[in-house]
Short mmCIF file of C-alpha atoms in Angstrom, two decimals:
data_model
loop_
_atom_site.label_atom_id
_atom_site.label_comp_id
_atom_site.label_asym_id
_atom_site.label_seq_id
_atom_site.Cartn_x
_atom_site.Cartn_y
_atom_site.Cartn_z
CA UNK A 89 107.88 86.06 66.61
CA UNK A 90 107.28 88.40 69.52
CA UNK A 91 108.41 87.02 72.85
CA UNK A 92 108.39 88.46 76.30
CA UNK A 93 111.17 90.86 77.10
CA UNK A 94 113.02 88.97 79.79
CA UNK A 95 115.44 91.70 80.72
CA UNK A 96 115.27 91.98 84.48
CA UNK A 97 116.38 94.44 87.07
CA UNK A 98 119.39 93.22 89.02
CA UNK A 99 118.62 91.37 92.26
CA UNK A 100 120.22 94.07 94.37
CA UNK A 101 117.92 96.70 92.97
CA UNK A 102 114.91 94.43 93.52
CA UNK A 103 115.87 93.90 97.17
CA UNK A 104 116.33 97.63 97.70
CA UNK A 105 112.75 98.34 96.61
CA UNK A 106 110.90 98.55 99.93
CA UNK A 107 107.28 97.43 99.51
CA UNK A 108 106.07 100.21 101.79
CA UNK A 109 108.02 102.81 99.86
CA UNK A 110 106.76 101.50 96.52
CA UNK A 111 103.17 101.59 97.78
CA UNK A 112 103.53 105.07 99.27
CA UNK A 113 105.11 106.58 96.15
CA UNK A 114 102.63 105.05 93.74
CA UNK A 115 99.70 106.04 95.97
CA UNK A 116 101.02 109.61 96.14
CA UNK A 117 101.28 109.61 92.35
CA UNK A 118 97.68 108.48 92.07
CA UNK A 119 96.61 111.20 94.51
CA UNK A 120 98.43 113.86 92.50
CA UNK A 121 96.74 112.79 89.28
CA UNK A 122 93.26 112.55 90.79
CA UNK A 123 93.58 115.92 92.58
CA UNK A 124 94.30 117.47 89.22
CA UNK A 125 90.82 116.48 88.00
CA UNK A 126 89.01 118.60 90.62
CA UNK A 127 91.57 121.39 90.69
CA UNK A 128 89.57 123.91 88.65
CA UNK A 129 86.11 123.23 90.09
CA UNK A 130 86.34 126.01 92.72
CA UNK A 131 87.29 128.62 90.10
CA UNK A 132 84.78 127.58 87.41
CA UNK A 133 82.47 130.58 88.01
CA UNK A 134 85.45 132.95 87.70
CA UNK A 135 87.06 131.36 84.64
CA UNK A 136 85.35 133.60 82.03
CA UNK A 137 86.73 136.69 83.76
CA UNK A 138 90.13 135.13 84.48
CA UNK A 139 90.64 133.91 80.91
CA UNK A 140 88.85 136.83 79.18
CA UNK A 141 86.51 134.52 77.31
CA UNK A 142 82.85 133.62 76.93
CA UNK A 143 81.34 131.38 79.65
CA UNK A 144 80.55 128.70 77.07
CA UNK A 145 84.22 128.57 76.05
CA UNK A 146 85.45 128.33 79.63
CA UNK A 147 83.73 124.96 80.07
CA UNK A 148 86.39 123.51 77.76
CA UNK A 149 88.83 123.79 80.66
CA UNK A 150 87.07 120.75 82.14
CA UNK A 151 86.00 119.09 78.89
CA UNK A 152 89.45 118.96 77.29
CA UNK A 153 90.92 117.14 80.29
CA UNK A 154 88.12 114.60 80.18
CA UNK A 155 88.51 113.95 76.45
CA UNK A 156 92.31 113.74 76.42
CA UNK A 157 92.33 111.57 79.54
CA UNK A 158 89.84 109.12 78.06
CA UNK A 159 91.90 108.80 74.88
CA UNK A 160 95.32 108.42 76.52
CA UNK A 161 94.33 106.09 79.37
CA UNK A 162 94.18 102.93 77.18
CA UNK A 163 97.10 104.14 75.07
CA UNK A 164 99.39 104.58 78.07
CA UNK A 165 98.34 101.17 79.38
CA UNK A 166 99.27 99.46 76.13
CA UNK A 167 102.58 101.33 75.93
CA UNK A 168 103.31 100.30 79.51
CA UNK A 169 102.82 96.64 78.64
CA UNK A 170 105.05 97.02 75.59
CA UNK A 171 107.95 99.14 76.81
CA UNK A 172 107.83 99.14 80.61
CA UNK A 173 105.23 100.46 83.02
CA UNK A 174 107.66 102.53 85.08
CA UNK A 175 108.99 104.28 81.99
CA UNK A 176 105.52 105.19 80.71
CA UNK A 177 104.43 106.20 84.22
CA UNK A 178 107.30 108.69 84.39
CA UNK A 179 106.33 110.09 81.00
CA UNK A 180 102.68 110.38 82.08
CA UNK A 181 103.52 112.25 85.28
CA UNK A 182 105.89 114.52 83.39
CA UNK A 183 103.02 115.58 81.11
CA UNK A 184 101.06 116.55 84.21
CA UNK A 185 103.97 118.66 85.44
CA UNK A 186 104.42 120.40 82.08
CA UNK A 187 100.68 120.98 81.82
CA UNK A 188 100.56 122.45 85.32
CA UNK A 189 103.29 124.93 84.42
CA UNK A 190 101.37 125.94 81.29
CA UNK A 191 98.23 126.55 83.36
CA UNK A 192 100.07 128.43 86.10
CA UNK A 193 101.57 130.86 83.58
CA UNK A 194 98.41 131.31 81.50
CA UNK A 195 96.05 134.26 81.51
CA UNK A 196 94.04 133.37 78.41
CA UNK A 197 92.06 130.41 77.13
CA UNK A 198 94.50 128.87 74.61
CA UNK A 199 97.47 128.15 76.94
CA UNK A 200 95.07 127.01 79.66
CA UNK A 201 93.53 124.46 77.29
CA UNK A 202 96.98 123.23 76.24
CA UNK A 203 97.96 122.81 79.88
CA UNK A 204 94.74 121.04 80.84
CA UNK A 205 95.10 118.73 77.85
CA UNK A 206 98.63 117.80 78.93
CA UNK A 207 97.33 117.16 82.43
CA UNK A 208 94.67 114.88 80.99
CA UNK A 209 97.38 112.74 79.40
CA UNK A 210 98.41 111.65 82.91
CA UNK A 211 95.08 110.08 83.87
CA UNK A 212 96.36 106.61 82.98
CA UNK A 213 98.92 106.78 85.79
CA UNK A 214 96.64 105.04 88.29
CA UNK A 215 96.18 102.01 86.06
CA UNK A 216 99.94 101.89 85.41
CA UNK A 217 100.61 102.11 89.14
CA UNK A 218 98.27 99.21 89.90
CA UNK A 219 100.00 97.09 87.25
CA UNK A 220 103.43 97.98 88.63
CA UNK A 221 102.29 96.86 92.06
CA UNK A 222 101.31 93.48 90.65
CA UNK A 223 104.72 93.07 89.02
CA UNK A 224 106.93 94.29 91.88
CA UNK A 225 105.29 93.83 95.28
CA UNK A 226 105.33 90.68 97.42
CA UNK A 227 102.14 88.75 97.11
CA UNK A 228 101.16 89.20 100.76
CA UNK A 229 101.22 93.01 100.35
CA UNK A 230 99.53 93.18 96.97
CA UNK A 231 95.87 93.25 98.03
CA UNK A 232 96.16 96.19 100.44
CA UNK A 233 98.42 98.13 98.06
CA UNK A 234 96.05 97.72 95.11
CA UNK A 235 93.11 98.71 97.31
CA UNK A 236 94.85 101.93 98.31
CA UNK A 237 96.03 102.73 94.79
CA UNK A 238 92.61 102.16 93.31
CA UNK A 239 90.99 104.31 95.98
CA UNK A 240 93.25 107.27 95.19
CA UNK A 241 91.00 108.03 92.22
CA UNK A 242 88.31 109.06 94.71
CA UNK A 243 90.54 110.12 97.58
CA UNK A 244 92.37 112.74 95.55
CA UNK A 245 89.18 114.30 94.26
CA UNK A 246 87.51 114.36 97.67
CA UNK A 247 90.53 115.75 99.52
CA UNK A 248 91.64 118.06 96.73
CA UNK A 249 88.30 119.82 96.42
CA UNK A 250 88.36 121.58 99.84
CA UNK A 251 92.07 122.33 99.51
CA UNK A 252 91.52 123.87 96.10
CA UNK A 253 88.59 125.88 97.40
CA UNK A 254 90.65 127.34 100.26
CA UNK A 255 93.61 128.16 98.03
CA UNK A 256 91.38 129.76 95.40
CA UNK A 257 89.58 131.88 97.98
CA UNK A 258 92.57 132.95 100.10
CA UNK A 259 95.35 133.10 97.48
CA UNK A 260 95.75 133.56 93.74
CA UNK A 261 94.33 130.80 91.54
CA UNK A 262 97.81 130.42 89.99
CA UNK A 263 98.95 128.71 93.20
CA UNK A 264 96.62 125.80 92.43
CA UNK A 265 98.72 124.85 89.45
CA UNK A 266 102.07 125.65 91.04
CA UNK A 267 101.09 123.28 93.86
CA UNK A 268 100.20 120.62 91.29
CA UNK A 269 103.61 121.16 89.68
CA UNK A 270 105.46 120.62 92.97
CA UNK A 271 103.50 117.46 93.80
CA UNK A 272 104.16 116.08 90.32
CA UNK A 273 107.91 116.73 90.57
CA UNK A 274 108.06 115.01 93.95
CA UNK A 275 106.21 112.02 92.49
CA UNK A 276 108.63 111.82 89.55
CA UNK A 277 111.65 111.87 91.86
CA UNK A 278 110.14 109.13 94.00
CA UNK A 279 109.35 106.96 90.97
CA UNK A 280 112.80 107.43 89.47
CA UNK A 281 114.64 106.64 92.72
CA UNK A 282 112.55 103.91 94.32
CA UNK A 283 110.27 102.15 91.84
CA UNK A 284 111.84 99.22 89.94
CA UNK A 285 110.92 98.63 86.34
CA UNK A 286 108.55 95.78 85.61
CA UNK A 287 110.31 92.73 84.20
CA UNK A 288 107.29 91.77 82.08
CA UNK A 289 107.22 93.44 78.67
CA UNK A 290 105.69 92.34 75.40
CA UNK A 291 107.55 94.56 72.95
CA UNK A 292 106.11 94.59 69.45
CA UNK A 293 104.60 97.37 67.37
CA UNK A 294 102.12 99.97 68.54
CA UNK A 295 98.66 99.87 66.99
CA UNK A 296 98.32 103.40 65.58
CA UNK A 297 95.21 102.60 63.56
CA UNK A 298 93.52 101.13 66.62
CA UNK A 299 94.49 104.16 68.70
CA UNK A 300 93.06 106.54 66.10
CA UNK A 301 89.81 104.58 65.85
CA UNK A 302 89.36 104.42 69.63
CA UNK A 303 90.08 108.14 69.89
CA UNK A 304 87.30 108.94 67.41
CA UNK A 305 84.87 106.73 69.35
CA UNK A 306 85.68 108.25 72.74
CA UNK A 307 85.80 111.87 71.59
CA UNK A 308 82.47 111.55 69.75
CA UNK A 309 80.76 109.83 72.67
CA UNK A 310 82.13 111.97 75.49
CA UNK A 311 81.81 115.26 73.63
CA UNK A 312 78.18 114.44 72.88
CA UNK A 313 77.56 113.68 76.54
CA UNK A 314 79.33 116.82 77.74
CA UNK A 315 77.16 119.01 75.49
CA UNK A 316 73.85 117.52 76.63
CA UNK A 317 73.17 120.47 78.94
CA UNK A 318 73.93 123.10 76.27
CA UNK A 319 72.30 121.36 73.31
CA UNK A 320 69.67 119.31 75.11
CA UNK A 321 69.13 115.55 74.90
CA UNK A 322 68.10 114.44 71.43
CA UNK A 323 69.66 117.40 69.63
CA UNK A 324 70.58 116.46 66.02
CA UNK A 325 74.23 117.34 66.62
CA UNK A 326 74.34 115.08 69.67
CA UNK A 327 72.63 112.22 67.85
CA UNK A 328 75.09 112.61 64.97
CA UNK A 329 78.03 112.31 67.37
CA UNK A 330 76.54 109.22 68.98
CA UNK A 331 76.00 107.69 65.53
CA UNK A 332 79.63 108.35 64.57
CA UNK A 333 80.78 106.74 67.82
CA UNK A 334 78.65 103.63 67.18
CA UNK A 335 79.69 103.19 63.54
CA UNK A 336 83.39 103.70 64.18
CA UNK A 337 83.23 101.42 67.21
CA UNK A 338 81.94 98.54 65.09
CA UNK A 339 84.65 99.09 62.46
CA UNK A 340 87.32 99.51 65.15
CA UNK A 341 86.28 96.27 66.88
CA UNK A 342 86.51 94.30 63.64
CA UNK A 343 89.96 95.73 62.97
CA UNK A 344 91.20 94.97 66.49
CA UNK A 345 89.99 91.36 66.24
CA UNK A 346 92.08 90.87 63.10
CA UNK A 347 95.14 92.73 64.38
CA UNK A 348 98.12 90.67 65.54
CA UNK A 349 99.11 93.32 68.10
CA UNK A 350 95.88 95.17 69.00
CA UNK A 351 95.69 98.25 71.20
CA UNK A 352 93.01 96.46 73.26
CA UNK A 353 92.61 92.72 73.16
CA UNK A 354 88.91 92.42 72.31
CA UNK A 355 88.85 88.69 73.02
CA UNK A 356 90.14 89.33 76.52
CA UNK A 357 87.76 92.26 77.05
CA UNK A 358 84.67 90.24 76.14
CA UNK A 359 85.48 87.42 78.50
CA UNK A 360 82.60 87.12 80.91
CA UNK A 361 84.56 88.14 83.99
CA UNK A 362 86.25 91.15 82.35
CA UNK A 363 83.16 92.35 80.49
CA UNK A 364 80.85 92.33 83.51
CA UNK A 365 83.53 93.89 85.71
CA UNK A 366 83.90 96.80 83.30
CA UNK A 367 80.13 97.21 83.03
CA UNK A 368 79.97 97.35 86.83
CA UNK A 369 82.77 99.93 86.77
CA UNK A 370 80.67 102.23 84.59
CA UNK A 371 77.82 102.07 87.11
CA UNK A 372 80.11 102.62 90.12
CA UNK A 373 81.78 105.54 88.32
CA UNK A 374 78.32 107.03 87.79
CA UNK A 375 77.63 106.69 91.53
CA UNK A 376 80.94 108.21 92.64
CA UNK A 377 80.52 111.32 90.52
CA UNK A 378 76.93 111.63 91.73
CA UNK A 379 78.23 112.39 95.19
CA UNK A 380 81.03 114.71 94.03
CA UNK A 381 78.81 116.77 91.75
CA UNK A 382 75.34 116.65 93.32
CA UNK A 383 76.33 117.04 96.97
CA UNK A 384 78.54 120.04 96.19
CA UNK A 385 75.76 121.69 94.16
CA UNK A 386 73.19 120.93 96.86
CA UNK A 387 75.24 122.52 99.61
CA UNK A 388 75.97 125.67 97.60
CA UNK A 389 72.48 126.15 96.13
CA UNK A 390 70.72 129.20 97.68
CA UNK A 391 68.37 128.16 100.44
CA UNK A 392 65.85 130.76 99.26
CA UNK A 393 65.00 128.57 96.27
CA UNK A 394 64.01 125.66 98.45
CA UNK A 395 66.65 123.51 96.73
CA UNK A 396 69.87 123.85 98.71
CA UNK A 397 71.58 124.83 101.95
CA UNK A 398 73.23 128.11 100.89
CA UNK A 399 76.73 127.18 102.13
CA UNK A 400 80.00 128.70 100.98
CA UNK A 401 82.39 127.11 98.53
CA UNK A 402 84.80 126.13 101.31
CA UNK A 403 82.09 124.51 103.44
CA UNK A 404 80.83 122.57 100.43
CA UNK A 405 84.36 121.39 99.73
CA UNK A 406 84.96 120.37 103.33
CA UNK A 407 81.77 118.32 103.31
CA UNK A 408 83.26 116.12 100.58
CA UNK A 409 86.42 115.47 102.61
CA UNK A 410 84.87 112.64 104.72
CA UNK A 411 84.52 110.58 101.57
CA UNK A 412 88.26 110.75 100.87
CA UNK A 413 89.19 110.15 104.51
CA UNK A 414 86.85 107.16 104.71
CA UNK A 415 88.31 105.70 101.51
CA UNK A 416 91.83 106.03 102.87
CA UNK A 417 90.99 104.41 106.20
CA UNK A 418 88.85 101.61 104.76
CA UNK A 419 91.30 100.52 102.04
CA UNK A 420 93.12 98.02 104.33
CA UNK A 421 89.76 96.61 105.42
CA UNK A 422 88.72 96.30 101.79
CA UNK A 423 91.83 94.23 101.10
CA UNK A 424 90.97 91.87 103.96
CA UNK A 425 87.40 91.49 102.71
CA UNK A 426 88.73 90.60 99.26
CA UNK A 427 91.15 88.03 100.66
CA UNK A 428 88.54 86.49 102.97
CA UNK A 429 85.42 86.53 100.78
CA UNK A 430 86.66 87.23 97.26
CA UNK A 431 86.56 90.34 95.06
CA UNK A 432 83.11 89.61 93.63
CA UNK A 433 81.59 89.66 97.11
CA UNK A 434 83.49 92.87 97.92
CA UNK A 435 82.27 94.53 94.72
CA UNK A 436 78.64 93.79 95.54
CA UNK A 437 79.09 94.78 99.18
CA UNK A 438 80.60 98.13 98.21
CA UNK A 439 77.78 98.79 95.77
CA UNK A 440 75.22 98.02 98.48
CA UNK A 441 76.84 100.44 100.95
CA UNK A 442 76.87 103.23 98.34
CA UNK A 443 73.21 102.57 97.51
CA UNK A 444 72.25 102.84 101.19
CA UNK A 445 74.03 106.20 101.45
CA UNK A 446 72.23 107.57 98.40
CA UNK A 447 68.82 106.32 99.56
CA UNK A 448 69.32 108.16 102.85
CA UNK A 449 70.36 111.30 100.96
CA UNK A 450 67.34 111.09 98.64
CA UNK A 451 64.68 110.74 101.35
CA UNK A 452 66.08 111.90 104.70
CA UNK A 453 68.83 114.50 104.15
CA UNK A 454 67.77 117.75 105.84
CA UNK A 455 70.86 119.15 107.59
CA UNK A 456 74.45 119.91 106.63
CA UNK A 457 75.87 117.52 109.22
CA UNK A 458 73.94 114.69 107.60
CA UNK A 459 75.82 115.41 104.38
CA UNK A 460 79.03 114.50 106.21
CA UNK A 461 77.57 111.13 107.18
CA UNK A 462 76.39 110.44 103.63
CA UNK A 463 79.83 111.36 102.24
CA UNK A 464 81.61 109.09 104.72
CA UNK A 465 79.27 106.14 104.12
CA UNK A 466 79.57 106.53 100.38
CA UNK A 467 83.35 106.69 100.69
CA UNK A 468 83.36 103.37 102.54
CA UNK A 469 81.41 101.71 99.74
CA UNK A 470 83.51 103.24 96.98
CA UNK A 471 86.74 102.14 98.70
CA UNK A 472 85.55 98.53 98.84
CA UNK A 473 84.21 98.50 95.27
CA UNK A 474 87.22 100.28 93.78
CA UNK A 475 89.59 97.82 95.47
CA UNK A 476 87.67 94.84 94.09
CA UNK A 477 87.54 95.88 90.42
CA UNK A 478 91.28 95.88 89.57
CA UNK A 479 91.72 92.72 91.62
CA UNK A 480 89.17 90.91 89.47
CA UNK A 481 90.77 92.27 86.31
CA UNK A 482 94.30 91.19 87.30
CA UNK A 483 93.10 87.70 88.17
CA UNK A 484 91.50 87.34 84.77
CA UNK A 485 93.93 88.67 82.17
CA UNK A 486 97.39 87.56 81.00
CA UNK A 487 100.31 89.05 82.89
CA UNK A 488 101.42 90.80 79.73
CA UNK A 489 98.13 92.72 79.47
CA UNK A 490 97.63 93.99 83.02
CA UNK A 491 98.35 97.65 82.28
CA UNK A 492 96.12 97.71 79.20
CA UNK A 493 93.31 95.85 80.97
CA UNK A 494 93.48 98.10 84.03
CA UNK A 495 93.45 101.12 81.74
CA UNK A 496 90.24 99.90 80.10
CA UNK A 497 88.75 99.41 83.55
CA UNK A 498 89.77 102.95 84.51
CA UNK A 499 88.28 104.17 81.25
CA UNK A 500 85.02 102.42 82.15
CA UNK A 501 84.85 104.41 85.38
CA UNK A 502 85.49 107.60 83.41
CA UNK A 503 82.60 106.77 81.09
CA UNK A 504 80.40 106.44 84.16
CA UNK A 505 81.50 109.82 85.51
CA UNK A 506 80.90 111.44 82.12
CA UNK A 507 77.40 109.99 81.97
CA UNK A 508 76.71 111.18 85.52
CA UNK A 509 77.90 114.70 84.70
CA UNK A 510 75.62 114.85 81.66
CA UNK A 511 72.53 113.42 83.36
CA UNK A 512 72.81 115.26 86.67
CA UNK A 513 73.91 118.48 85.00
CA UNK A 514 70.79 118.48 82.84
CA UNK A 515 68.49 117.70 85.79
CA UNK A 516 69.95 120.38 88.02
CA UNK A 517 69.96 122.98 85.23
CA UNK A 518 66.26 122.39 84.58
CA UNK A 519 65.54 122.58 88.30
CA UNK A 520 67.26 125.94 88.70
CA UNK A 521 65.50 127.30 85.63
CA UNK A 522 62.12 126.20 87.01
CA UNK A 523 62.95 127.63 90.42
CA UNK A 524 63.75 131.01 88.91
CA UNK A 525 60.57 131.04 86.83
CA UNK A 526 58.19 129.66 89.48
CA UNK A 527 59.68 130.11 92.95
CA UNK A 528 56.33 129.63 94.68
CA UNK A 529 56.02 126.13 93.19
CA UNK A 530 59.49 124.96 94.13
CA UNK A 531 58.99 125.75 97.80
CA UNK A 532 56.16 123.24 97.98
CA UNK A 533 58.07 120.38 96.43
CA UNK A 534 59.27 117.87 99.02
CA UNK A 535 61.15 115.76 96.44
CA UNK A 536 63.65 117.99 94.63
CA UNK A 537 65.89 117.53 91.62
CA UNK A 538 68.82 116.79 93.93
CA UNK A 539 66.81 113.99 95.53
CA UNK A 540 66.17 112.59 92.06
CA UNK A 541 69.90 112.64 91.32
CA UNK A 542 70.66 110.77 94.54
CA UNK A 543 67.95 108.24 93.71
CA UNK A 544 69.50 107.69 90.27
CA UNK A 545 72.83 107.09 92.00
CA UNK A 546 71.20 104.46 94.21
CA UNK A 547 69.60 102.80 91.18
CA UNK A 548 73.00 102.64 89.44
CA UNK A 549 74.41 100.83 92.50
CA UNK A 550 71.54 98.34 92.52
CA UNK A 551 72.20 97.68 88.84
CA UNK A 552 75.89 97.25 89.69
CA UNK A 553 74.98 94.55 92.21
CA UNK A 554 72.91 92.75 89.57
CA UNK A 555 75.63 93.00 86.91
CA UNK A 556 78.35 91.91 89.35
CA UNK A 557 76.32 88.78 90.10
CA UNK A 558 77.15 87.57 86.58
CA UNK A 559 80.89 87.65 87.34
CA UNK A 560 82.04 84.05 87.92
CA UNK A 561 82.81 83.12 91.50
CA UNK A 562 86.40 82.89 92.65
CA UNK A 563 87.79 79.61 93.81
CA UNK A 564 89.56 80.02 97.11
CA UNK A 565 92.67 78.38 95.68
CA UNK A 566 92.74 80.66 92.64
CA UNK A 567 96.01 82.50 92.25
CA UNK A 568 95.86 86.16 91.22
CA UNK A 569 97.67 85.22 88.04
CA UNK A 570 96.95 83.66 84.66
CA UNK A 571 98.80 80.49 83.69
CA UNK A 572 102.01 80.94 81.73
CA UNK A 573 100.52 79.10 78.75
CA UNK A 574 97.63 81.57 78.64
CA UNK A 575 100.12 84.42 78.56
CA UNK A 576 102.02 82.88 75.67
CA UNK A 577 98.83 82.08 73.76
CA UNK A 578 98.05 85.78 73.50
CA UNK A 579 101.45 86.76 72.13
CA UNK A 580 102.01 87.36 68.45
CA UNK A 581 103.42 84.28 66.74
CA UNK A 582 103.23 82.00 69.78
CA UNK A 583 99.58 80.97 69.66
CA UNK A 584 100.16 78.25 67.07
CA UNK A 585 103.04 76.55 68.87
CA UNK A 586 102.19 73.44 70.86
CA UNK A 587 103.52 74.08 74.34
CA UNK A 588 103.88 71.94 77.40
CA UNK A 589 104.11 73.25 80.97
CA UNK A 590 107.25 71.22 81.59
CA UNK A 591 108.95 72.98 78.70
CA UNK A 592 108.55 76.41 80.21
CA UNK A 593 111.72 77.61 81.89
CA UNK A 594 110.14 79.81 84.57
CA UNK A 595 111.50 81.67 87.52
CA UNK A 596 109.30 82.14 90.58
CA UNK A 597 109.99 84.53 93.40
CA UNK A 598 107.90 86.06 96.20
CA UNK A 599 106.54 88.82 94.04
CA UNK A 600 103.01 88.56 92.73
CA UNK A 601 104.07 87.67 89.20
CA UNK A 602 105.53 84.84 87.17
CA UNK A 603 108.49 85.77 85.04
CA UNK A 604 108.60 83.81 81.80
CA UNK A 605 112.28 83.49 81.00
CA UNK A 606 112.23 81.19 77.97
CA UNK A 607 109.59 79.42 75.90
CA UNK A 608 110.60 76.89 73.26
CA UNK A 609 108.61 74.59 70.95
CA UNK A 610 108.15 70.93 71.83
CA UNK A 611 109.97 69.85 68.68
CA UNK A 612 113.13 71.67 69.68
CA UNK A 613 113.54 71.00 73.37
CA UNK A 614 113.78 67.66 75.11
CA UNK A 615 111.86 67.09 78.32
CA UNK A 616 113.70 67.77 81.51
CA UNK A 617 114.35 65.01 83.97
CA UNK A 618 112.05 64.68 86.96
CA UNK A 619 114.71 65.85 89.38
CA UNK A 620 115.12 69.59 89.45
CA UNK A 621 117.69 71.84 91.05
CA UNK A 622 116.88 72.99 94.53
CA UNK A 623 116.52 76.60 93.38
CA UNK A 624 113.53 75.54 91.27
CA UNK A 625 111.89 73.32 93.87
CA UNK A 626 109.54 75.91 95.35
CA UNK A 627 106.85 76.58 92.81
CA UNK A 628 103.47 78.10 93.29
#
């Protein structure tokens, strides 16, 4: 029988963990990981020359990070639930540091790809950080901390893009990766010194077959999407990859349903609240990457083609900064909205704000300063929506599955960004090709390819509002936790035991989690008397 690992950190260590320090360190870790994703965007045009390779090969510098990150995000979440979230978080950040060193020392394609792949292994750190917050922070601080941690996925990319552009233009590109190394080391020191280990662990065996099956599904799907611009939509090779992903996914799902210790709990994932939240996450991820990719391309596109504003790389990067700043400032407000009106309302509100920003960009954007307003407005919406999604997930899954469930939610956002990159990349590529072939036609078009991309982003947000409407409403008295019996029911070997709430020896403290100390069958343990010790009187 697999029971919860009830080994706990000593009380003195728990008291020493300052909530503000925990939040700051985990948020900085999330920023470091998300900055890494946009680190190479400013040097993409120069990569073939830097790495002495063909331009088609240099695109793997981005693709390999995407693929490895998608594969390892759910794996790291499951390992965190099994063996400790802090431990796996340290390992994840260490892979980013090692990968950054590889990239900083590389001058050819092979070591750069190794380094970028190692960096991709750290993308699950944000989901692990959110789960650690649930297990270690006081309940009154949890909402704002989760909102900030979730927003770092967008904040890091928005803030890191202009910084990377300035470093790449003024200094050697190697400094980009040395800077990433330093930030990663600082994050590791902070985690090791100030973050307590989660007391909730499931133990058990790792599902290697499930991990291999999910890896095949994700690599086939994402690689097919990433090659849509080169191969074209409907290419036989792309269709073959999609077919492999679909077939393996069906077989993988059947295997996971029968597994006693699955990598991803399918039954939990198809619950109405979790399923529709993850579907909404795909659409919001599509919208977020629409701004990052399309706005940057629009600002840098030559104005002589009638498509863009002809701005420099640094200016284009700076125009994305308002999104990150807005997300950072709005995160506390997002937490208050969630507490006051519920996460479902916040998710739909955030989607509506993003849609309004994209509609303005599609039909009214004519000046560079307006791009700043669009970026800021979109950042406000993303901050609210990103804060709501992990909150819904954590209120809906067993305590022992928070890291894995948050990792799947993060993966859902990554699927949305991958789809956005494929769709918008194809649209913009066709637009530039048409502009080069028929420049006199493009000048007379009032609705450009970039406007179409913004409109697609708005449509994805409208769809997100519709999908989020199917998420069940929160009751105001609902605790952000699942009942202890629900936790035990999902553990290997415990589901068949008849349990009674009075037979659960639980320990409650002011943290936002319930620590299950001992669970025994009804036939073994006698009921406790009605009177309880004073230390157990306060129960949630």
